[in-house]
Amino acid sequence: MNPTSTSSRPHRTPRRRALPAASAAVAVLAGLTLTAGATAPASGAPATPSALSAPASRTAPAALVHALPGDQVFPESVAVDPATGRFYVGSVKDGTIYTGRVGAPGDLRVFSPAGADGRTIATGLAFADGRLVVAGRQTGQIFVYDTGTARLVSRLDTGLRAGQTFLNDVALAPDGSAYVTDSVAPVLWRARPTGGGYVLEKFMDFTGTAVSYVSAPGAPGINVNGIAADPSGRYLVIGKRNENALYRVDLRQRRVTPVTMPAGTLNTPDGLVLRGRTLHVVQNQPGSVNTLALSADFGSARARKDTADKTFAFPTGAALYKQRILVVNSQFNTLGSPAAVSGTTPPRLPFWVSELRVPSP
């Protein structure tokens, strides 16, 4: 089916409302009581077994915790406005988009409620110039919002549905184009701005390239996942979760090549965050953020520091604001997870986003 695009006339979504559980002075996480704005003590913060077992040298300083109310949130990605520190987090379970502010755990509210504009799932998010781009996973849809008004700017449709597509993550290039990964269909999608809307196109078909897709149930079938854009507009870096690999996409030549790095550098790479030539890779199973140094041509990488924190719980996405990093704790490995992985242990409530200092080598 051919991808289609729909530029929607701006319309107002329901008024953003404060969330009592998030704006209250106290947030409770798995038996740990945190006063809003306080840091999580190392001895009692929520943690996965893998994070707790990490070597002490890899453990980051205490984190701020942003609580997301609701017992079925299962957040996946985060995007931040670099000018204001306002960030956005989406729910994979029902598509709710929350907004908060870096450094202010009590300042959290709904930006766009579940089901608004037909959005029932929110995976990857990206922000630039007042626009928030949201990937809709197996719905095959991409949503673009004006963050000043919470109005829908465009809704784009790949024409593919569950079993055919898995729109996963988003990166915005300097020209305003949004590149969206697909973990099931071997396609890199591009939402290109045109006037007041966007046009969706297949930017690259990975068939016959260095990126080889695998069709399999569950996590082994998650192919290309995280994505980050070079601020010069020349390259993209994409992560392939089921290979623990990175690839460089040359946007001028539309060519993809492996990023060379020592074997074993990555483990279950998910969200990618790029600042200059430093790439922060969120890793699900180790429960860490692996910081890599990229070469000038983005063709090779070397590990600089692997950071774990006791507040990490199957982290999936991250965003940078000045010297702070926000890390989303999806808890996809728990009971009720809508993801390709799950578990039998109930998730710790409420769900949360960790805020730490940016890892420095």
mmCIF file of C-alpha atoms in Angstrom:
data_model
loop_
_atom_site.group_PDB
_atom_site.id
_atom_site.type_symbol
_atom_site.label_atom_id
_atom_site.label_comp_id
_atom_site.label_asym_id
_atom_site.label_seq_id
_atom_site.Cartn_x
_atom_site.Cartn_y
_atom_site.Cartn_z
ATOM 1 C CA MET A 1 0.000 0.000 0.000
ATOM 2 C CA ASN A 2 1.185 3.497 -0.781
ATOM 3 C CA PRO A 3 1.936 5.832 2.113
ATOM 4 C CA THR A 4 -0.494 8.687 2.382
ATOM 5 C CA SER A 5 -0.467 11.951 4.251
ATOM 6 C CA THR A 6 -3.212 14.103 5.673
ATOM 7 C CA SER A 7 -2.681 17.708 6.689
ATOM 8 C CA SER A 8 -5.360 18.386 9.277
ATOM 9 C CA ARG A 9 -6.865 21.742 9.949
ATOM 10 C CA PRO A 10 -5.728 22.885 13.384
ATOM 11 C CA HIS A 11 -8.215 22.016 16.064
ATOM 12 C CA ARG A 12 -8.094 22.288 19.788
ATOM 13 C CA THR A 13 -7.615 19.218 21.901
ATOM 14 C CA PRO A 14 -9.160 19.165 25.372
ATOM 15 C CA ARG A 15 -7.592 21.652 27.722
ATOM 16 C CA ARG A 16 -4.425 20.410 29.346
ATOM 17 C CA ARG A 17 -5.078 19.514 32.923
ATOM 18 C CA ALA A 18 -2.867 19.128 35.931
ATOM 19 C CA LEU A 19 -2.397 15.631 37.247
ATOM 20 C CA PRO A 20 -2.994 15.468 40.980
ATOM 21 C CA ALA A 21 -0.667 12.511 41.484
ATOM 22 C CA ALA A 22 2.172 14.274 39.716
ATOM 23 C CA SER A 23 1.693 17.717 41.193
ATOM 24 C CA ALA A 24 1.331 16.481 44.741
ATOM 25 C CA ALA A 25 4.220 17.104 47.083
ATOM 26 C CA VAL A 26 4.937 13.406 47.487
ATOM 27 C CA ALA A 27 5.552 10.670 44.915
ATOM 28 C CA VAL A 28 5.646 7.052 45.988
ATOM 29 C CA LEU A 29 7.643 4.552 43.953
ATOM 30 C CA ALA A 30 7.607 0.915 45.005
ATOM 31 C CA GLY A 31 7.571 1.721 48.695
ATOM 32 C CA LEU A 32 10.053 4.602 48.392
ATOM 33 C CA THR A 33 8.631 8.001 49.350
ATOM 34 C CA LEU A 34 10.136 10.919 47.454
ATOM 35 C CA THR A 35 9.417 14.555 48.189
ATOM 36 C CA ALA A 36 8.990 16.354 44.875
ATOM 37 C CA GLY A 37 12.296 17.887 43.866
ATOM 38 C CA ALA A 38 14.324 15.634 46.159
ATOM 39 C CA THR A 39 16.882 13.154 44.931
ATOM 40 C CA ALA A 40 16.451 9.431 45.214
ATOM 41 C CA PRO A 41 18.687 7.931 47.891
ATOM 42 C CA ALA A 42 20.951 5.220 46.516
ATOM 43 C CA SER A 43 19.788 2.739 49.124
ATOM 44 C CA GLY A 44 16.101 2.751 48.307
ATOM 45 C CA ALA A 45 15.340 3.901 44.760
ATOM 46 C CA PRO A 46 13.369 1.631 42.449
ATOM 47 C CA ALA A 47 15.624 -0.606 40.449
ATOM 48 C CA THR A 48 15.823 -3.631 38.263
ATOM 49 C CA PRO A 49 18.059 -6.499 39.405
ATOM 50 C CA SER A 50 20.446 -5.736 36.552
ATOM 51 C CA ALA A 51 20.831 -2.117 37.650
ATOM 52 C CA LEU A 52 21.400 -3.072 41.273
ATOM 53 C CA SER A 53 24.075 -5.548 40.308
ATOM 54 C CA ALA A 54 26.023 -3.030 38.237
ATOM 55 C CA PRO A 55 29.576 -2.286 39.417
ATOM 56 C CA ALA A 56 29.784 0.704 41.737
ATOM 57 C CA SER A 57 32.069 2.510 39.282
ATOM 58 C CA ARG A 58 29.230 2.555 36.742
ATOM 59 C CA THR A 59 26.602 3.935 39.096
ATOM 60 C CA ALA A 60 25.573 7.537 38.413
ATOM 61 C CA PRO A 61 24.835 10.137 41.104
ATOM 62 C CA ALA A 62 21.375 10.162 42.690
ATOM 63 C CA ALA A 63 18.533 10.969 40.310
ATOM 64 C CA LEU A 64 15.451 13.139 40.341
ATOM 65 C CA VAL A 65 12.279 11.171 39.664
ATOM 66 C CA HIS A 66 9.357 12.459 37.571
ATOM 67 C CA ALA A 67 6.282 10.363 38.434
ATOM 68 C CA LEU A 68 3.731 9.522 35.738
ATOM 69 C CA PRO A 69 0.318 8.770 37.283
ATOM 70 C CA GLY A 70 -1.614 5.731 36.155
ATOM 71 C CA ASP A 71 -1.046 2.023 36.539
ATOM 72 C CA GLN A 72 -0.828 1.200 32.813
ATOM 73 C CA VAL A 73 1.337 3.991 31.380
ATOM 74 C CA PHE A 74 4.300 1.967 30.063
ATOM 75 C CA PRO A 75 6.176 5.036 28.711
ATOM 76 C CA GLU A 76 8.670 4.591 25.883
ATOM 77 C CA SER A 77 10.235 7.809 24.643
ATOM 78 C CA VAL A 78 10.953 11.379 25.695
ATOM 79 C CA ALA A 79 11.634 14.613 23.814
ATOM 80 C CA VAL A 80 12.640 17.982 25.256
ATOM 81 C CA ASP A 81 12.452 21.617 24.183
ATOM 82 C CA PRO A 82 16.096 22.781 24.384
ATOM 83 C CA ALA A 83 15.018 26.387 24.967
ATOM 84 C CA THR A 84 12.733 25.842 27.954
ATOM 85 C CA GLY A 85 13.431 22.376 29.393
ATOM 86 C CA ARG A 86 9.812 21.323 28.896
ATOM 87 C CA PHE A 87 9.690 17.645 27.991
ATOM 88 C CA TYR A 88 7.141 15.243 26.542
ATOM 89 C CA VAL A 89 6.602 11.545 27.312
ATOM 90 C CA GLY A 90 4.231 9.150 25.556
ATOM 91 C CA SER A 91 2.332 6.069 26.726
ATOM 92 C CA VAL A 92 2.580 2.942 24.602
ATOM 93 C CA LYS A 93 -0.488 1.539 26.337
ATOM 94 C CA ASP A 94 -3.051 4.201 25.428
ATOM 95 C CA GLY A 95 -1.301 7.028 23.549
ATOM 96 C CA THR A 96 -1.481 9.673 26.299
ATOM 97 C CA ILE A 97 1.235 12.323 25.982
ATOM 98 C CA TYR A 98 2.428 13.932 29.212
ATOM 99 C CA THR A 99 4.495 17.057 29.612
ATOM 100 C CA GLY A 100 6.782 18.101 32.447
ATOM 101 C CA ARG A 101 9.771 20.326 33.127
ATOM 102 C CA VAL A 102 13.395 19.431 33.731
ATOM 103 C CA GLY A 103 14.323 19.993 37.365
ATOM 104 C CA ALA A 104 10.681 20.170 38.521
ATOM 105 C CA PRO A 105 9.272 16.695 39.267
ATOM 106 C CA GLY A 106 5.967 18.171 40.478
ATOM 107 C CA ASP A 107 5.263 20.047 37.228
ATOM 108 C CA LEU A 108 3.544 17.339 35.178
ATOM 109 C CA ARG A 109 0.306 17.378 33.190
ATOM 110 C CA VAL A 110 -1.429 15.820 30.223
ATOM 111 C CA PHE A 111 -0.415 17.468 26.957
ATOM 112 C CA SER A 112 -2.776 15.371 24.843
ATOM 113 C CA PRO A 113 -5.140 12.703 26.257
ATOM 114 C CA ALA A 114 -5.426 9.087 25.168
ATOM 115 C CA GLY A 115 -7.295 8.665 21.902
ATOM 116 C CA ALA A 116 -7.005 12.295 20.828
ATOM 117 C CA ASP A 117 -6.818 12.608 17.028
ATOM 118 C CA GLY A 118 -7.078 8.800 16.761
ATOM 119 C CA ARG A 119 -3.761 8.348 18.607
ATOM 120 C CA THR A 120 -3.921 5.160 20.674
ATOM 121 C CA ILE A 121 -0.180 4.428 20.919
ATOM 122 C CA ALA A 122 2.818 6.738 21.358
ATOM 123 C CA THR A 123 6.296 5.311 20.854
ATOM 124 C CA GLY A 124 9.093 7.537 19.553
ATOM 125 C CA LEU A 125 8.915 11.298 20.105
ATOM 126 C CA ALA A 126 11.018 14.135 18.713
ATOM 127 C CA PHE A 127 10.864 17.904 19.254
ATOM 128 C CA ALA A 128 12.138 20.858 17.229
ATOM 129 C CA ASP A 129 10.981 24.420 16.597
ATOM 130 C CA GLY A 130 7.661 24.096 18.382
ATOM 131 C CA ARG A 131 6.735 20.824 16.702
ATOM 132 C CA LEU A 132 6.352 17.455 18.434
ATOM 133 C CA VAL A 133 6.447 14.368 16.195
ATOM 134 C CA VAL A 134 4.918 11.169 17.597
ATOM 135 C CA ALA A 135 5.268 7.680 16.109
ATOM 136 C CA GLY A 136 2.242 5.392 16.424
ATOM 137 C CA ARG A 137 3.870 1.953 16.288
ATOM 138 C CA GLN A 138 1.649 -0.720 14.658
ATOM 139 C CA THR A 139 -1.096 1.798 13.841
ATOM 140 C CA GLY A 140 1.162 2.931 10.989
ATOM 141 C CA GLN A 141 0.462 6.574 11.796
ATOM 142 C CA ILE A 142 2.617 9.582 12.636
ATOM 143 C CA PHE A 143 1.281 12.672 14.397
ATOM 144 C CA VAL A 144 2.721 16.189 14.409
ATOM 145 C CA TYR A 145 1.637 18.683 17.088
ATOM 146 C CA ASP A 146 2.094 22.364 17.753
ATOM 147 C CA THR A 147 3.449 22.339 21.318
ATOM 148 C CA GLY A 148 2.281 25.885 21.973
ATOM 149 C CA THR A 149 -1.388 24.999 21.461
ATOM 150 C CA ALA A 150 -1.424 21.164 21.590
ATOM 151 C CA ARG A 151 -3.174 21.281 18.210
ATOM 152 C CA LEU A 152 -2.679 18.604 15.573
ATOM 153 C CA VAL A 153 -0.716 19.954 12.599
ATOM 154 C CA SER A 154 -0.600 16.767 10.498
ATOM 155 C CA ARG A 155 -1.536 13.124 10.722
ATOM 156 C CA LEU A 156 0.420 10.899 8.363
ATOM 157 C CA ASP A 157 -0.431 7.325 7.439
ATOM 158 C CA THR A 158 1.967 4.723 6.038
ATOM 159 C CA GLY A 159 -0.941 2.595 4.861
ATOM 160 C CA LEU A 160 0.448 -0.332 6.865
ATOM 161 C CA ARG A 161 -1.057 -1.887 9.967
ATOM 162 C CA ALA A 162 -0.273 -4.378 12.740
ATOM 163 C CA GLY A 163 1.955 -7.166 11.508
ATOM 164 C CA GLN A 164 3.160 -5.036 8.600
ATOM 165 C CA THR A 165 4.729 -2.133 10.460
ATOM 166 C CA PHE A 166 6.156 -1.073 13.824
ATOM 167 C CA LEU A 167 6.933 2.647 13.743
ATOM 168 C CA ASN A 168 9.423 2.939 16.553
ATOM 169 C CA ASP A 169 11.556 6.049 16.905
ATOM 170 C CA VAL A 170 11.883 9.539 15.428
ATOM 171 C CA ALA A 171 14.699 11.996 14.740
ATOM 172 C CA LEU A 172 14.375 15.525 13.377
ATOM 173 C CA ALA A 173 16.951 16.813 10.888
ATOM 174 C CA PRO A 174 17.971 20.496 10.619
ATOM 175 C CA ASP A 175 15.692 21.010 7.589
ATOM 176 C CA GLY A 176 12.670 20.013 9.683
ATOM 177 C CA SER A 177 12.285 16.552 8.162
ATOM 178 C CA ALA A 178 11.294 13.821 10.594
ATOM 179 C CA TYR A 179 12.907 10.418 9.999
ATOM 180 C CA VAL A 180 11.002 7.479 11.480
ATOM 181 C CA THR A 181 12.328 3.962 11.962
ATOM 182 C CA ASP A 182 10.225 0.874 11.322
ATOM 183 C CA SER A 183 11.186 -2.238 13.279
ATOM 184 C CA VAL A 184 9.137 -4.616 11.111
ATOM 185 C CA ALA A 185 9.012 -3.157 7.587
ATOM 186 C CA PRO A 186 12.525 -2.609 6.130
ATOM 187 C CA VAL A 187 11.842 1.060 5.478
ATOM 188 C CA LEU A 188 13.133 4.384 6.760
ATOM 189 C CA TRP A 189 10.247 6.839 6.548
ATOM 190 C CA ARG A 190 10.561 10.597 6.103
ATOM 191 C CA ALA A 191 7.922 13.199 6.979
ATOM 192 C CA ARG A 192 8.962 16.226 4.940
ATOM 193 C CA PRO A 193 7.596 19.679 5.816
ATOM 194 C CA THR A 194 5.680 21.371 3.013
ATOM 195 C CA GLY A 195 4.050 24.701 3.735
ATOM 196 C CA GLY A 196 1.908 24.256 6.824
ATOM 197 C CA GLY A 197 1.861 20.453 6.753
ATOM 198 C CA TYR A 198 3.969 17.386 6.029
ATOM 199 C CA VAL A 199 4.264 14.792 3.279
ATOM 200 C CA LEU A 200 5.191 11.199 4.124
ATOM 201 C CA GLU A 201 7.496 9.196 1.899
ATOM 202 C CA LYS A 202 9.659 6.094 1.881
ATOM 203 C CA PHE A 203 13.090 7.658 2.158
ATOM 204 C CA MET A 204 15.002 4.380 2.019
ATOM 205 C CA ASP A 205 14.209 0.723 1.481
ATOM 206 C CA PHE A 206 16.748 -1.390 3.373
ATOM 207 C CA THR A 207 16.174 -4.435 1.152
ATOM 208 C CA GLY A 208 19.494 -5.463 -0.359
ATOM 209 C CA THR A 209 21.531 -3.111 1.832
ATOM 210 C CA ALA A 210 23.865 -3.758 4.764
ATOM 211 C CA VAL A 211 20.803 -3.700 7.046
ATOM 212 C CA SER A 212 19.214 -7.138 6.949
ATOM 213 C CA TYR A 213 15.782 -7.505 8.539
ATOM 214 C CA VAL A 214 14.695 -10.598 10.464
ATOM 215 C CA SER A 215 11.086 -11.701 10.764
ATOM 216 C CA ALA A 216 10.514 -13.275 14.177
ATOM 217 C CA PRO A 217 8.050 -13.013 17.064
ATOM 218 C CA GLY A 218 8.911 -10.946 20.128
ATOM 219 C CA ALA A 219 12.188 -9.142 20.750
ATOM 220 C CA PRO A 220 14.191 -11.073 18.097
ATOM 221 C CA GLY A 221 11.942 -9.418 15.493
ATOM 222 C CA ILE A 222 12.781 -5.861 16.598
ATOM 223 C CA ASN A 223 15.122 -4.700 13.858
ATOM 224 C CA VAL A 224 15.994 -1.016 13.384
ATOM 225 C CA ASN A 225 14.953 0.850 16.512
ATOM 226 C CA GLY A 226 16.652 4.024 17.812
ATOM 227 C CA ILE A 227 17.657 6.916 15.570
ATOM 228 C CA ALA A 228 19.608 10.163 15.946
ATOM 229 C CA ALA A 229 20.296 12.977 13.466
ATOM 230 C CA ASP A 230 23.638 14.658 12.878
ATOM 231 C CA PRO A 231 23.125 18.407 13.477
ATOM 232 C CA SER A 232 24.981 19.167 10.234
ATOM 233 C CA GLY A 233 22.239 17.388 8.297
ATOM 234 C CA ARG A 234 24.590 14.899 6.630
ATOM 235 C CA TYR A 235 24.081 11.685 8.595
ATOM 236 C CA LEU A 236 21.683 9.654 10.662
ATOM 237 C CA VAL A 237 22.746 7.007 13.151
ATOM 238 C CA ILE A 238 20.348 4.103 13.583
ATOM 239 C CA GLY A 239 20.470 1.211 16.037
ATOM 240 C CA LYS A 240 19.551 -2.401 15.243
ATOM 241 C CA ARG A 241 18.427 -3.982 18.484
ATOM 242 C CA ASN A 242 18.492 -7.627 17.445
ATOM 243 C CA GLU A 243 22.107 -7.290 16.270
ATOM 244 C CA ASN A 244 23.452 -4.954 18.970
ATOM 245 C CA ALA A 245 24.670 -2.849 16.063
ATOM 246 C CA LEU A 246 24.748 0.723 14.782
ATOM 247 C CA TYR A 247 24.537 1.931 11.189
ATOM 248 C CA ARG A 248 25.256 5.259 9.525
ATOM 249 C CA VAL A 249 22.811 6.614 6.957
ATOM 250 C CA ASP A 250 24.277 9.112 4.492
ATOM 251 C CA LEU A 251 21.353 11.409 3.702
ATOM 252 C CA ARG A 252 22.952 12.825 0.557
ATOM 253 C CA GLN A 253 23.813 9.490 -1.014
ATOM 254 C CA ARG A 254 20.951 7.524 0.566
ATOM 255 C CA ARG A 255 23.454 4.881 1.538
ATOM 256 C CA VAL A 256 23.687 2.859 4.751
ATOM 257 C CA THR A 257 26.908 1.390 6.183
ATOM 258 C CA PRO A 258 27.778 -0.314 9.492
ATOM 259 C CA VAL A 259 29.354 1.750 12.259
ATOM 260 C CA THR A 260 32.452 -0.191 13.210
ATOM 261 C CA MET A 261 33.098 -0.747 16.925
ATOM 262 C CA PRO A 262 34.604 -3.464 19.121
ATOM 263 C CA ALA A 263 32.545 -6.614 19.528
ATOM 264 C CA GLY A 264 30.340 -6.555 22.610
ATOM 265 C CA THR A 265 30.192 -2.762 22.815
ATOM 266 C CA LEU A 266 26.381 -2.671 22.940
ATOM 267 C CA ASN A 267 23.664 -4.810 24.480
ATOM 268 C CA THR A 268 19.981 -4.358 23.454
ATOM 269 C CA PRO A 269 20.383 -0.785 22.130
ATOM 270 C CA ASP A 270 17.181 1.252 22.105
ATOM 271 C CA GLY A 271 16.908 5.061 22.166
ATOM 272 C CA LEU A 272 19.807 7.122 20.790
ATOM 273 C CA VAL A 273 20.741 10.686 21.753
ATOM 274 C CA LEU A 274 23.436 12.570 19.848
ATOM 275 C CA ARG A 275 25.305 15.678 20.980
ATOM 276 C CA GLY A 276 28.177 16.625 18.719
ATOM 277 C CA ARG A 277 30.031 13.351 18.174
ATOM 278 C CA THR A 278 29.003 11.885 21.533
ATOM 279 C CA LEU A 279 26.278 9.278 21.243
ATOM 280 C CA HIS A 280 24.309 8.136 24.291
ATOM 281 C CA VAL A 281 22.771 4.692 23.742
ATOM 282 C CA VAL A 282 19.976 3.535 26.052
ATOM 283 C CA GLN A 283 20.290 -0.204 26.733
ATOM 284 C CA ASN A 284 17.276 -2.220 27.903
ATOM 285 C CA GLN A 285 18.693 -5.295 29.578
ATOM 286 C CA PRO A 286 21.790 -3.905 31.286
ATOM 287 C CA GLY A 287 19.621 -1.000 32.427
ATOM 288 C CA SER A 288 22.186 1.596 31.427
ATOM 289 C CA VAL A 289 23.148 4.466 29.152
ATOM 290 C CA ASN A 290 26.264 3.625 27.154
ATOM 291 C CA THR A 291 28.160 6.729 26.038
ATOM 292 C CA LEU A 292 30.146 6.341 22.808
ATOM 293 C CA ALA A 293 32.584 8.572 20.945
ATOM 294 C CA LEU A 294 31.926 8.707 17.192
ATOM 295 C CA SER A 295 34.545 9.392 14.542
ATOM 296 C CA ALA A 296 34.345 12.573 12.450
ATOM 297 C CA ASP A 297 32.580 10.712 9.629
ATOM 298 C CA PHE A 298 30.284 8.809 12.042
ATOM 299 C CA GLY A 299 31.680 5.579 10.608
ATOM 300 C CA SER A 300 33.205 4.178 13.793
ATOM 301 C CA ALA A 301 32.585 4.333 17.533
ATOM 302 C CA ARG A 302 34.302 3.477 20.786
ATOM 303 C CA ALA A 303 32.839 3.108 24.261
ATOM 304 C CA ARG A 304 33.680 5.834 26.762
ATOM 305 C CA LYS A 305 31.406 5.181 29.747
ATOM 306 C CA ASP A 306 28.504 2.879 30.626
ATOM 307 C CA THR A 307 26.261 4.486 33.244
ATOM 308 C CA ALA A 308 23.745 2.603 35.386
ATOM 309 C CA ASP A 309 21.426 4.032 38.009
ATOM 310 C CA LYS A 310 19.229 2.369 40.605
ATOM 311 C CA THR A 311 16.228 4.275 39.253
ATOM 312 C CA PHE A 312 16.559 2.628 35.825
ATOM 313 C CA ALA A 313 13.935 -0.029 35.052
ATOM 314 C CA PHE A 314 14.147 -1.374 31.495
ATOM 315 C CA PRO A 315 15.055 2.069 30.103
ATOM 316 C CA THR A 316 14.040 2.697 26.502
ATOM 317 C CA GLY A 317 14.543 6.370 25.632
ATOM 318 C CA ALA A 318 16.450 9.487 26.629
ATOM 319 C CA ALA A 319 16.754 13.207 25.916
ATOM 320 C CA LEU A 320 19.329 15.874 26.806
ATOM 321 C CA TYR A 321 18.768 19.323 28.259
ATOM 322 C CA LYS A 322 21.912 21.306 29.023
ATOM 323 C CA GLN A 323 23.819 19.112 31.517
ATOM 324 C CA ARG A 324 20.828 16.920 32.378
ATOM 325 C CA ILE A 325 19.682 13.662 30.819
ATOM 326 C CA LEU A 326 16.128 12.325 31.055
ATOM 327 C CA VAL A 327 15.773 8.544 30.911
ATOM 328 C CA VAL A 328 12.405 6.820 30.397
ATOM 329 C CA ASN A 329 11.805 3.693 32.469
ATOM 330 C CA SER A 330 9.343 1.636 30.438
ATOM 331 C CA GLN A 331 9.216 -1.480 32.646
ATOM 332 C CA PHE A 332 8.419 -3.384 29.454
ATOM 333 C CA ASN A 333 9.706 -6.545 31.134
ATOM 334 C CA THR A 334 6.792 -6.596 33.617
ATOM 335 C CA LEU A 335 3.228 -7.906 33.706
ATOM 336 C CA GLY A 336 0.837 -6.163 31.337
ATOM 337 C CA SER A 337 3.541 -4.798 29.040
ATOM 338 C CA PRO A 338 2.267 -3.995 25.527
ATOM 339 C CA ALA A 339 5.786 -4.384 24.119
ATOM 340 C CA ALA A 340 7.597 -7.239 22.380
ATOM 341 C CA VAL A 341 8.892 -8.330 25.782
ATOM 342 C CA SER A 342 6.955 -8.838 28.993
ATOM 343 C CA GLY A 343 7.153 -10.508 32.396
ATOM 344 C CA THR A 344 5.171 -11.921 35.278
ATOM 345 C CA THR A 345 6.080 -9.364 37.962
ATOM 346 C CA PRO A 346 3.722 -6.355 38.195
ATOM 347 C CA PRO A 347 5.299 -2.978 37.345
ATOM 348 C CA ARG A 348 6.298 -0.586 40.137
ATOM 349 C CA LEU A 349 3.886 2.318 40.389
ATOM 350 C CA PRO A 350 3.708 5.013 39.431
ATOM 351 C CA PHE A 351 5.782 4.827 36.251
ATOM 352 C CA TRP A 352 8.586 7.382 36.150
ATOM 353 C CA VAL A 353 11.269 9.252 34.239
ATOM 354 C CA SER A 354 14.737 9.537 35.774
ATOM 355 C CA GLU A 355 16.699 12.783 35.591
ATOM 356 C CA LEU A 356 20.477 12.773 36.095
ATOM 357 C CA ARG A 357 23.547 14.712 35.146
ATOM 358 C CA VAL A 358 24.753 13.932 31.627
ATOM 359 C CA PRO A 359 27.326 11.110 31.874
ATOM 360 C CA SER A 360 30.837 12.488 31.489
ATOM 361 C CA PRO A 361 33.708 10.154 30.566
#
